[in-house]
Amino acid sequence: MKRRDVLTAAGALALTGCASKVSECQSSEAGEQFNWKMVTSWPPNLPGLGTGATKLAEHIEAASGGRIRIKVFAAGELVPAFEVFGTVSEGTAEIGHSAAYYWRGKTEAAQFFTAIPFGMNVMEMNAWLYYGGGLELYRELYEPFNLIPFPAGNTGIQMGGWFNREINTLADLKGLKMRIPGLGGEVLRRAGGTPVALAGSEIFTALQTGSIDAAEWNGPYNDLTFGLHKAARYYYYPGWHEPGPVLECIINRDAWAKLPADLQTIVEIACGALNDKMTAEYAARNAQNLQVIKQDGKVAIRKFPDEVLSELRRITVEVYDELAAEDQKVAKILESFSTFKKTIGEWTEISQQAYLNTRNL
Ligand code: CA
């Protein structure tokens, strides 16, 4: 190599920010290097949600040959859990992993893209988002916030929660102090209960000391992380309030626009892969952890009485209608959501539901 060529090569390496070895630098030579920050709403290494966000960052980095590097921050490390939306919106971080229903204070309609009471299950949510116009509405809703959302995970249906009181009739909800966020909490309030906002890590002590009577968190997988089966007598199902909660990856639009098309494709595919894989993870781990709870033998696993569920459903429809009357964006999204839910519900009934009803005959 002539001296001039060596200097040119060294200059190119310096420009791409690589170490002196060409081998460490090959990926960067293929294009510009992007160093992103990812903020999340999850405690460090929380199984499923937290580990899923970390995997997403790792997959994007590996698939891009290191052209996108992402440093992941758990809740509280860079910003608190509920500041993820604003932080990515203003570009302090380029990417975030969270759940849309935390942003109902910014825009009420956001919660339709995670889960709403008596809404759609994981399969139906994905069908609506990818093939029923849901994702277009999701993107339209986030555009004024300078964000692009991607579905990026799902817990599947959650449990109804942990109770230290038996629920036999609607009257048993009266005066019930329960940790339950969002629209589910509003429905409980109208049924006579008192919804309480608590971070996941605070639930165990609150249940154990009796400062609350009940709490929902997720399902067996994440509930055992906090030892909730040691703090309550009854574990009720189904999770009427969160039938198939979608997790989201949000990306700052300016950061997104700087990515070449191949890297945009990699990010989009990585989000889709996490969306599938987390769903499978929760199904497997919830099933395994349910066995742990059963073998422990100290908790009674109960189904909510039909009368209670049908009353909660009636109240839920009231809440939807009021929200739609107050907010045009809610009205538009609710229309799409409800129409799709009705259509796919007819298919679910004669496919999944009919099959599952016969499988255990
Ligand atoms: Ca929950």
Short mmCIF file of C-alpha atoms and ligand atoms in Angstrom, two decimals:
data_model
loop_
_atom_site.label_atom_id
_atom_site.label_comp_id
_atom_site.label_asym_id
_atom_site.label_seq_id
_atom_site.Cartn_x
_atom_site.Cartn_y
_atom_site.Cartn_z
CA MET A 1 0.00 0.00 0.00
CA LYS A 2 1.30 3.44 -0.83
CA ARG A 3 1.69 5.87 2.04
CA ARG A 4 -1.14 8.06 0.71
CA ASP A 5 -3.55 5.09 0.59
CA VAL A 6 -2.67 4.13 4.17
CA LEU A 7 -3.44 7.66 5.31
CA THR A 8 -6.75 7.62 3.43
CA ALA A 9 -7.69 4.29 5.03
CA ALA A 10 -6.77 5.62 8.48
CA GLY A 11 -8.85 8.71 7.82
CA ALA A 12 -11.85 6.61 6.81
CA LEU A 13 -11.51 4.58 10.00
CA ALA A 14 -11.35 7.72 12.10
CA LEU A 15 -14.46 9.11 10.40
CA THR A 16 -16.48 6.02 11.16
CA GLY A 17 -15.38 6.16 14.78
CA CYS A 18 -13.80 2.70 14.68
CA ALA A 19 -10.82 1.31 16.48
CA SER A 20 -7.63 0.90 14.46
CA LYS A 21 -8.36 -2.70 13.41
CA VAL A 22 -10.13 -2.96 10.07
CA SER A 23 -11.90 -6.18 11.20
CA GLU A 24 -13.70 -4.35 14.04
CA CYS A 25 -14.80 -1.75 11.62
CA GLN A 26 -16.14 -3.64 8.63
CA SER A 27 -19.78 -3.14 9.54
CA SER A 28 -19.43 0.60 9.93
CA GLU A 29 -17.78 0.97 6.58
CA ALA A 30 -21.06 -0.16 5.03
CA GLY A 31 -22.72 3.02 6.26
CA GLU A 32 -23.21 5.55 8.97
CA GLN A 33 -23.13 4.44 12.61
CA PHE A 34 -26.16 5.24 14.80
CA ASN A 35 -25.83 5.28 18.57
CA TRP A 36 -29.27 5.28 20.15
CA LYS A 37 -30.64 5.39 23.67
CA MET A 38 -33.64 3.22 24.55
CA VAL A 39 -35.75 4.24 27.55
CA THR A 40 -38.23 1.74 28.98
CA SER A 41 -41.00 1.63 31.57
CA TRP A 42 -39.75 -1.62 33.11
CA PRO A 43 -37.76 -2.41 36.23
CA PRO A 44 -34.24 -3.69 35.37
CA ASN A 45 -34.39 -7.19 33.86
CA LEU A 46 -38.11 -7.64 34.60
CA PRO A 47 -38.82 -11.04 33.01
CA GLY A 48 -40.72 -10.73 29.74
CA LEU A 49 -41.15 -6.96 29.45
CA GLY A 50 -37.68 -5.79 30.54
CA THR A 51 -35.78 -8.70 29.05
CA GLY A 52 -37.84 -8.31 25.85
CA ALA A 53 -36.76 -4.67 25.47
CA THR A 54 -33.12 -5.68 25.93
CA LYS A 55 -33.50 -8.46 23.35
CA LEU A 56 -35.01 -5.99 20.88
CA ALA A 57 -31.95 -3.75 21.20
CA GLU A 58 -29.61 -6.72 20.84
CA HIS A 59 -31.42 -8.04 17.76
CA ILE A 60 -31.36 -4.65 16.03
CA GLU A 61 -27.65 -4.30 16.76
CA ALA A 62 -26.82 -7.83 15.57
CA ALA A 63 -29.01 -7.71 12.44
CA SER A 64 -27.58 -4.33 11.45
CA GLY A 65 -24.03 -5.61 11.86
CA GLY A 66 -23.50 -3.03 14.58
CA ARG A 67 -24.58 -0.08 12.47
CA ILE A 68 -27.27 0.67 15.06
CA ARG A 69 -26.09 0.42 18.65
CA ILE A 70 -28.67 0.81 21.36
CA LYS A 71 -28.01 1.44 25.05
CA VAL A 72 -31.00 0.30 27.10
CA PHE A 73 -32.14 2.15 30.22
CA ALA A 74 -34.52 0.54 32.72
CA ALA A 75 -37.20 2.68 34.39
CA GLY A 76 -35.58 5.32 36.55
CA GLU A 77 -32.10 4.97 35.09
CA LEU A 78 -32.38 7.83 32.62
CA VAL A 79 -35.99 8.90 33.17
CA PRO A 80 -38.88 7.58 35.30
CA ALA A 81 -41.16 4.85 33.90
CA PHE A 82 -43.91 7.20 32.86
CA GLU A 83 -41.71 9.73 31.06
CA VAL A 84 -40.74 7.38 28.22
CA PHE A 85 -43.25 8.91 25.80
CA GLY A 86 -42.11 12.51 26.35
CA THR A 87 -38.43 11.60 26.31
CA VAL A 88 -38.64 9.91 22.91
CA SER A 89 -41.05 12.53 21.61
CA GLU A 90 -38.54 15.32 22.27
CA GLY A 91 -35.62 13.19 21.04
CA THR A 92 -33.59 12.93 24.27
CA ALA A 93 -33.79 9.20 23.55
CA GLU A 94 -34.34 7.88 20.01
CA ILE A 95 -36.33 4.78 20.96
CA GLY A 96 -38.54 3.57 23.81
CA HIS A 97 -40.28 0.39 24.95
CA SER A 98 -43.47 0.75 26.94
CA ALA A 99 -47.26 0.43 26.70
CA ALA A 100 -49.61 2.91 25.02
CA TYR A 101 -52.20 2.91 27.82
CA TYR A 102 -49.76 4.76 30.05
CA TRP A 103 -50.19 7.79 27.76
CA ARG A 104 -53.93 8.35 28.15
CA GLY A 105 -53.03 11.61 29.94
CA LYS A 106 -51.43 12.79 26.65
CA THR A 107 -54.14 11.38 24.41
CA GLU A 108 -57.08 9.39 25.75
CA ALA A 109 -57.28 7.17 22.66
CA ALA A 110 -53.80 5.71 23.24
CA GLN A 111 -55.17 2.97 25.48
CA PHE A 112 -56.99 1.28 22.59
CA PHE A 113 -53.56 0.26 21.27
CA THR A 114 -52.65 -1.66 24.44
CA ALA A 115 -55.83 -3.13 25.84
CA ILE A 116 -59.25 -2.01 26.92
CA PRO A 117 -61.70 -3.93 29.15
CA PHE A 118 -63.64 -6.61 27.24
CA GLY A 119 -61.61 -5.75 24.13
CA MET A 120 -59.74 -8.11 21.81
CA ASN A 121 -57.36 -10.93 22.68
CA VAL A 122 -53.77 -11.10 21.44
CA MET A 123 -54.60 -12.80 18.14
CA GLU A 124 -57.45 -10.39 17.42
CA MET A 125 -55.37 -7.34 18.39
CA ASN A 126 -52.59 -8.34 16.01
CA ALA A 127 -55.17 -8.97 13.27
CA TRP A 128 -56.64 -5.48 13.80
CA LEU A 129 -53.26 -3.74 13.99
CA TYR A 130 -51.63 -5.42 11.00
CA TYR A 131 -54.61 -6.17 8.76
CA GLY A 132 -57.58 -4.22 10.07
CA GLY A 133 -56.40 -0.61 9.87
CA GLY A 134 -55.36 -0.41 13.54
CA LEU A 135 -51.69 0.35 12.93
CA GLU A 136 -52.53 3.24 10.58
CA LEU A 137 -54.74 4.78 13.28
CA TYR A 138 -52.02 4.18 15.90
CA ARG A 139 -49.45 6.00 13.71
CA GLU A 140 -51.87 8.84 12.99
CA LEU A 141 -52.53 9.29 16.72
CA TYR A 142 -48.80 9.50 17.54
CA GLU A 143 -47.80 11.73 14.61
CA PRO A 144 -48.42 15.05 16.43
CA PHE A 145 -46.03 13.76 19.13
CA ASN A 146 -43.26 13.19 16.57
CA LEU A 147 -43.37 9.43 17.25
CA ILE A 148 -43.73 6.27 15.17
CA PRO A 149 -45.18 3.32 17.10
CA PHE A 150 -44.61 -0.38 16.38
CA PRO A 151 -46.36 -3.28 18.14
CA ALA A 152 -43.50 -4.95 20.03
CA GLY A 153 -44.71 -7.60 22.45
CA ASN A 154 -47.81 -8.88 24.17
CA THR A 155 -48.43 -10.50 27.55
CA GLY A 156 -51.50 -12.35 26.30
CA ILE A 157 -54.57 -12.29 28.52
CA GLN A 158 -53.79 -11.37 32.09
CA MET A 159 -55.36 -12.65 35.30
CA GLY A 160 -58.22 -10.86 37.09
CA GLY A 161 -56.00 -10.35 40.11
CA TRP A 162 -55.23 -11.27 43.70
CA PHE A 163 -57.98 -10.87 46.26
CA ASN A 164 -58.21 -11.19 50.01
CA ARG A 165 -61.98 -11.12 49.74
CA GLU A 166 -64.24 -13.61 47.96
CA ILE A 167 -66.16 -12.16 45.01
CA ASN A 168 -69.56 -13.85 44.74
CA THR A 169 -71.80 -10.97 43.72
CA LEU A 170 -71.39 -7.43 42.45
CA ALA A 171 -71.98 -6.22 46.03
CA ASP A 172 -68.63 -7.76 46.99
CA LEU A 173 -66.91 -5.12 44.83
CA LYS A 174 -68.43 -2.33 46.92
CA GLY A 175 -65.74 -0.67 48.98
CA LEU A 176 -63.06 -2.92 47.50
CA LYS A 177 -59.72 -1.14 47.41
CA MET A 178 -57.91 -2.56 44.43
CA ARG A 179 -54.73 -1.76 42.56
CA ILE A 180 -56.04 -1.62 38.99
CA PRO A 181 -54.99 1.08 36.50
CA GLY A 182 -56.65 2.71 33.51
CA LEU A 183 -60.14 2.05 32.21
CA GLY A 184 -60.42 -1.13 34.29
CA GLY A 185 -59.99 1.03 37.36
CA GLU A 186 -62.70 3.41 36.17
CA VAL A 187 -65.08 0.48 35.64
CA LEU A 188 -64.33 -0.80 39.16
CA ARG A 189 -64.99 2.67 40.57
CA ARG A 190 -68.42 2.78 38.93
CA ALA A 191 -69.13 -0.68 40.34
CA GLY A 192 -68.57 0.73 43.83
CA GLY A 193 -64.88 -0.09 44.34
CA THR A 194 -61.88 2.16 44.89
CA PRO A 195 -59.13 1.87 42.28
CA VAL A 196 -55.65 2.51 43.66
CA ALA A 197 -52.53 3.42 41.65
CA LEU A 198 -49.43 1.56 42.79
CA ALA A 199 -46.17 0.65 41.06
CA GLY A 200 -45.63 -3.09 40.63
CA SER A 201 -42.95 -3.24 43.28
CA GLU A 202 -45.31 -1.77 45.92
CA ILE A 203 -48.14 -4.29 45.46
CA PHE A 204 -46.87 -7.07 47.73
CA THR A 205 -46.56 -4.92 50.86
CA ALA A 206 -49.85 -3.14 50.22
CA LEU A 207 -51.67 -6.50 49.92
CA GLN A 208 -49.92 -8.06 52.87
CA THR A 209 -50.55 -5.17 55.24
CA GLY A 210 -54.19 -4.89 54.16
CA SER A 211 -53.88 -1.32 52.90
CA ILE A 212 -55.50 -2.70 49.72
CA ASP A 213 -57.93 -5.66 49.41
CA ALA A 214 -56.95 -6.72 45.91
CA ALA A 215 -54.48 -6.10 43.11
CA GLU A 216 -53.97 -6.98 39.50
CA TRP A 217 -50.48 -7.02 38.05
CA ASN A 218 -50.15 -9.40 35.12
CA GLY A 219 -50.31 -13.20 35.15
CA PRO A 220 -48.52 -16.05 36.95
CA TYR A 221 -45.17 -15.31 35.23
CA ASN A 222 -44.77 -11.72 36.45
CA ASP A 223 -46.95 -12.03 39.56
CA LEU A 224 -44.61 -14.61 41.05
CA THR A 225 -41.70 -12.22 40.50
CA PHE A 226 -43.22 -10.09 43.27
CA GLY A 227 -44.37 -13.07 45.37
CA LEU A 228 -48.02 -12.00 45.20
CA HIS A 229 -49.17 -15.59 45.84
CA LYS A 230 -47.81 -15.18 49.38
CA ALA A 231 -49.93 -12.10 50.04
CA ALA A 232 -53.46 -13.06 48.92
CA ARG A 233 -55.97 -15.90 49.37
CA TYR A 234 -57.74 -15.86 46.00
CA TYR A 235 -56.45 -15.61 42.42
CA TYR A 236 -59.34 -14.64 40.14
CA TYR A 237 -59.69 -15.04 36.39
CA PRO A 238 -60.16 -14.01 33.61
CA GLY A 239 -58.39 -10.66 33.17
CA TRP A 240 -61.47 -8.91 31.75
CA HIS A 241 -59.67 -5.57 31.93
CA GLU A 242 -56.55 -6.62 29.93
CA PRO A 243 -57.44 -9.34 27.41
CA GLY A 244 -54.36 -9.02 25.18
CA PRO A 245 -52.17 -6.05 26.06
CA VAL A 246 -49.82 -4.95 23.30
CA LEU A 247 -46.42 -3.54 24.20
CA GLU A 248 -45.04 -0.80 22.00
CA CYS A 249 -41.73 0.31 20.57
CA ILE A 250 -41.79 4.04 19.89
CA ILE A 251 -39.24 5.82 17.73
CA ASN A 252 -38.56 9.52 17.37
CA ARG A 253 -39.54 10.50 13.80
CA ASP A 254 -36.40 12.57 13.20
CA ALA A 255 -34.17 9.69 14.31
CA TRP A 256 -36.20 7.33 12.11
CA ALA A 257 -35.88 9.62 9.07
CA LYS A 258 -32.08 9.53 9.39
CA LEU A 259 -31.98 5.73 9.03
CA PRO A 260 -31.35 4.33 5.55
CA ALA A 261 -34.13 2.06 4.25
CA ASP A 262 -32.32 -1.20 5.06
CA LEU A 263 -31.93 -0.22 8.72
CA GLN A 264 -35.55 0.90 8.93
CA THR A 265 -36.54 -2.53 7.67
CA ILE A 266 -34.34 -4.22 10.27
CA VAL A 267 -35.94 -2.22 13.11
CA GLU A 268 -39.45 -2.97 11.85
CA ILE A 269 -38.76 -6.70 11.52
CA ALA A 270 -37.12 -6.84 14.96
CA CYS A 271 -40.23 -5.27 16.52
CA GLY A 272 -42.46 -7.78 14.72
CA ALA A 273 -40.28 -10.67 15.90
CA LEU A 274 -40.49 -9.49 19.50
CA ASN A 275 -44.25 -9.11 19.14
CA ASP A 276 -44.50 -12.82 18.32
CA LYS A 277 -41.84 -14.12 20.62
CA MET A 278 -42.97 -12.33 23.76
CA THR A 279 -46.48 -13.69 23.23
CA ALA A 280 -45.05 -17.21 23.15
CA GLU A 281 -42.86 -16.51 26.18
CA TYR A 282 -45.81 -15.34 28.30
CA ALA A 283 -47.94 -18.31 27.25
CA ALA A 284 -45.21 -20.80 28.22
CA ARG A 285 -44.08 -19.07 31.42
CA ASN A 286 -47.59 -18.27 32.66
CA ALA A 287 -48.49 -21.95 32.25
CA GLN A 288 -45.39 -23.13 34.11
CA ASN A 289 -45.80 -20.61 36.93
CA LEU A 290 -49.49 -21.47 37.31
CA GLN A 291 -48.31 -24.96 38.23
CA VAL A 292 -46.04 -23.47 40.91
CA ILE A 293 -49.00 -21.59 42.42
CA LYS A 294 -51.19 -24.71 42.30
CA GLN A 295 -48.53 -26.92 43.87
CA ASP A 296 -47.98 -24.36 46.60
CA GLY A 297 -51.64 -25.03 47.43
CA LYS A 298 -52.26 -21.94 49.54
CA VAL A 299 -54.23 -19.91 47.01
CA ALA A 300 -57.73 -20.66 45.72
CA ILE A 301 -57.93 -20.10 41.95
CA ARG A 302 -61.43 -18.88 41.12
CA LYS A 303 -63.40 -17.66 38.12
CA PHE A 304 -65.33 -14.43 38.55
CA PRO A 305 -69.07 -15.21 38.66
CA ASP A 306 -70.82 -14.61 35.30
CA GLU A 307 -73.15 -12.09 36.94
CA VAL A 308 -70.18 -9.98 38.03
CA LEU A 309 -68.51 -10.15 34.61
CA SER A 310 -71.67 -9.23 32.74
CA GLU A 311 -72.24 -6.22 35.01
CA LEU A 312 -68.62 -5.08 34.53
CA ARG A 313 -69.12 -5.42 30.78
CA ARG A 314 -72.28 -3.32 30.90
CA ILE A 315 -70.44 -0.56 32.80
CA THR A 316 -67.50 -0.77 30.36
CA VAL A 317 -69.74 0.03 27.39
CA GLU A 318 -71.06 3.07 29.28
CA VAL A 319 -67.49 4.28 29.83
CA TYR A 320 -66.57 3.77 26.15
CA ASP A 321 -69.60 5.77 25.01
CA GLU A 322 -68.83 8.65 27.35
CA LEU A 323 -65.21 8.80 26.22
CA ALA A 324 -66.23 8.77 22.55
CA ALA A 325 -68.70 11.61 23.14
CA GLU A 326 -65.92 13.73 24.67
CA ASP A 327 -63.07 12.99 22.27
CA GLN A 328 -63.24 12.74 18.47
CA LYS A 329 -60.07 10.66 18.24
CA VAL A 330 -61.51 8.14 20.70
CA ALA A 331 -64.73 8.07 18.66
CA LYS A 332 -62.86 7.34 15.41
CA ILE A 333 -60.64 4.64 16.93
CA LEU A 334 -63.48 3.07 18.92
CA GLU A 335 -65.50 2.81 15.69
CA SER A 336 -62.69 0.92 13.94
CA PHE A 337 -61.94 -1.20 17.03
CA SER A 338 -65.57 -2.15 17.66
CA THR A 339 -66.36 -2.92 14.02
CA PHE A 340 -63.29 -5.14 13.74
CA LYS A 341 -63.99 -6.81 17.09
CA LYS A 342 -67.49 -7.73 15.96
CA THR A 343 -66.28 -9.14 12.65
CA ILE A 344 -63.38 -11.11 14.06
CA GLY A 345 -65.46 -12.15 17.05
CA GLU A 346 -67.75 -14.13 14.76
CA TRP A 347 -64.72 -15.93 13.33
CA THR A 348 -63.12 -16.48 16.76
CA GLU A 349 -66.38 -18.01 17.99
CA ILE A 350 -66.53 -20.74 15.36
CA SER A 351 -62.76 -21.30 15.23
CA GLN A 352 -60.67 -20.82 18.41
CA GLN A 353 -63.54 -20.73 20.87
CA ALA A 354 -65.41 -23.70 19.37
CA TYR A 355 -62.20 -25.72 19.20
CA LEU A 356 -61.12 -24.90 22.76
CA ASN A 357 -64.59 -25.80 24.06
CA THR A 358 -64.28 -29.24 22.48
CA ARG A 359 -60.60 -29.92 23.14
CA ASN A 360 -61.09 -30.92 26.74
CA LEU A 361 -64.38 -32.82 26.32
CA CA B 1 -52.05 -5.59 34.38
#
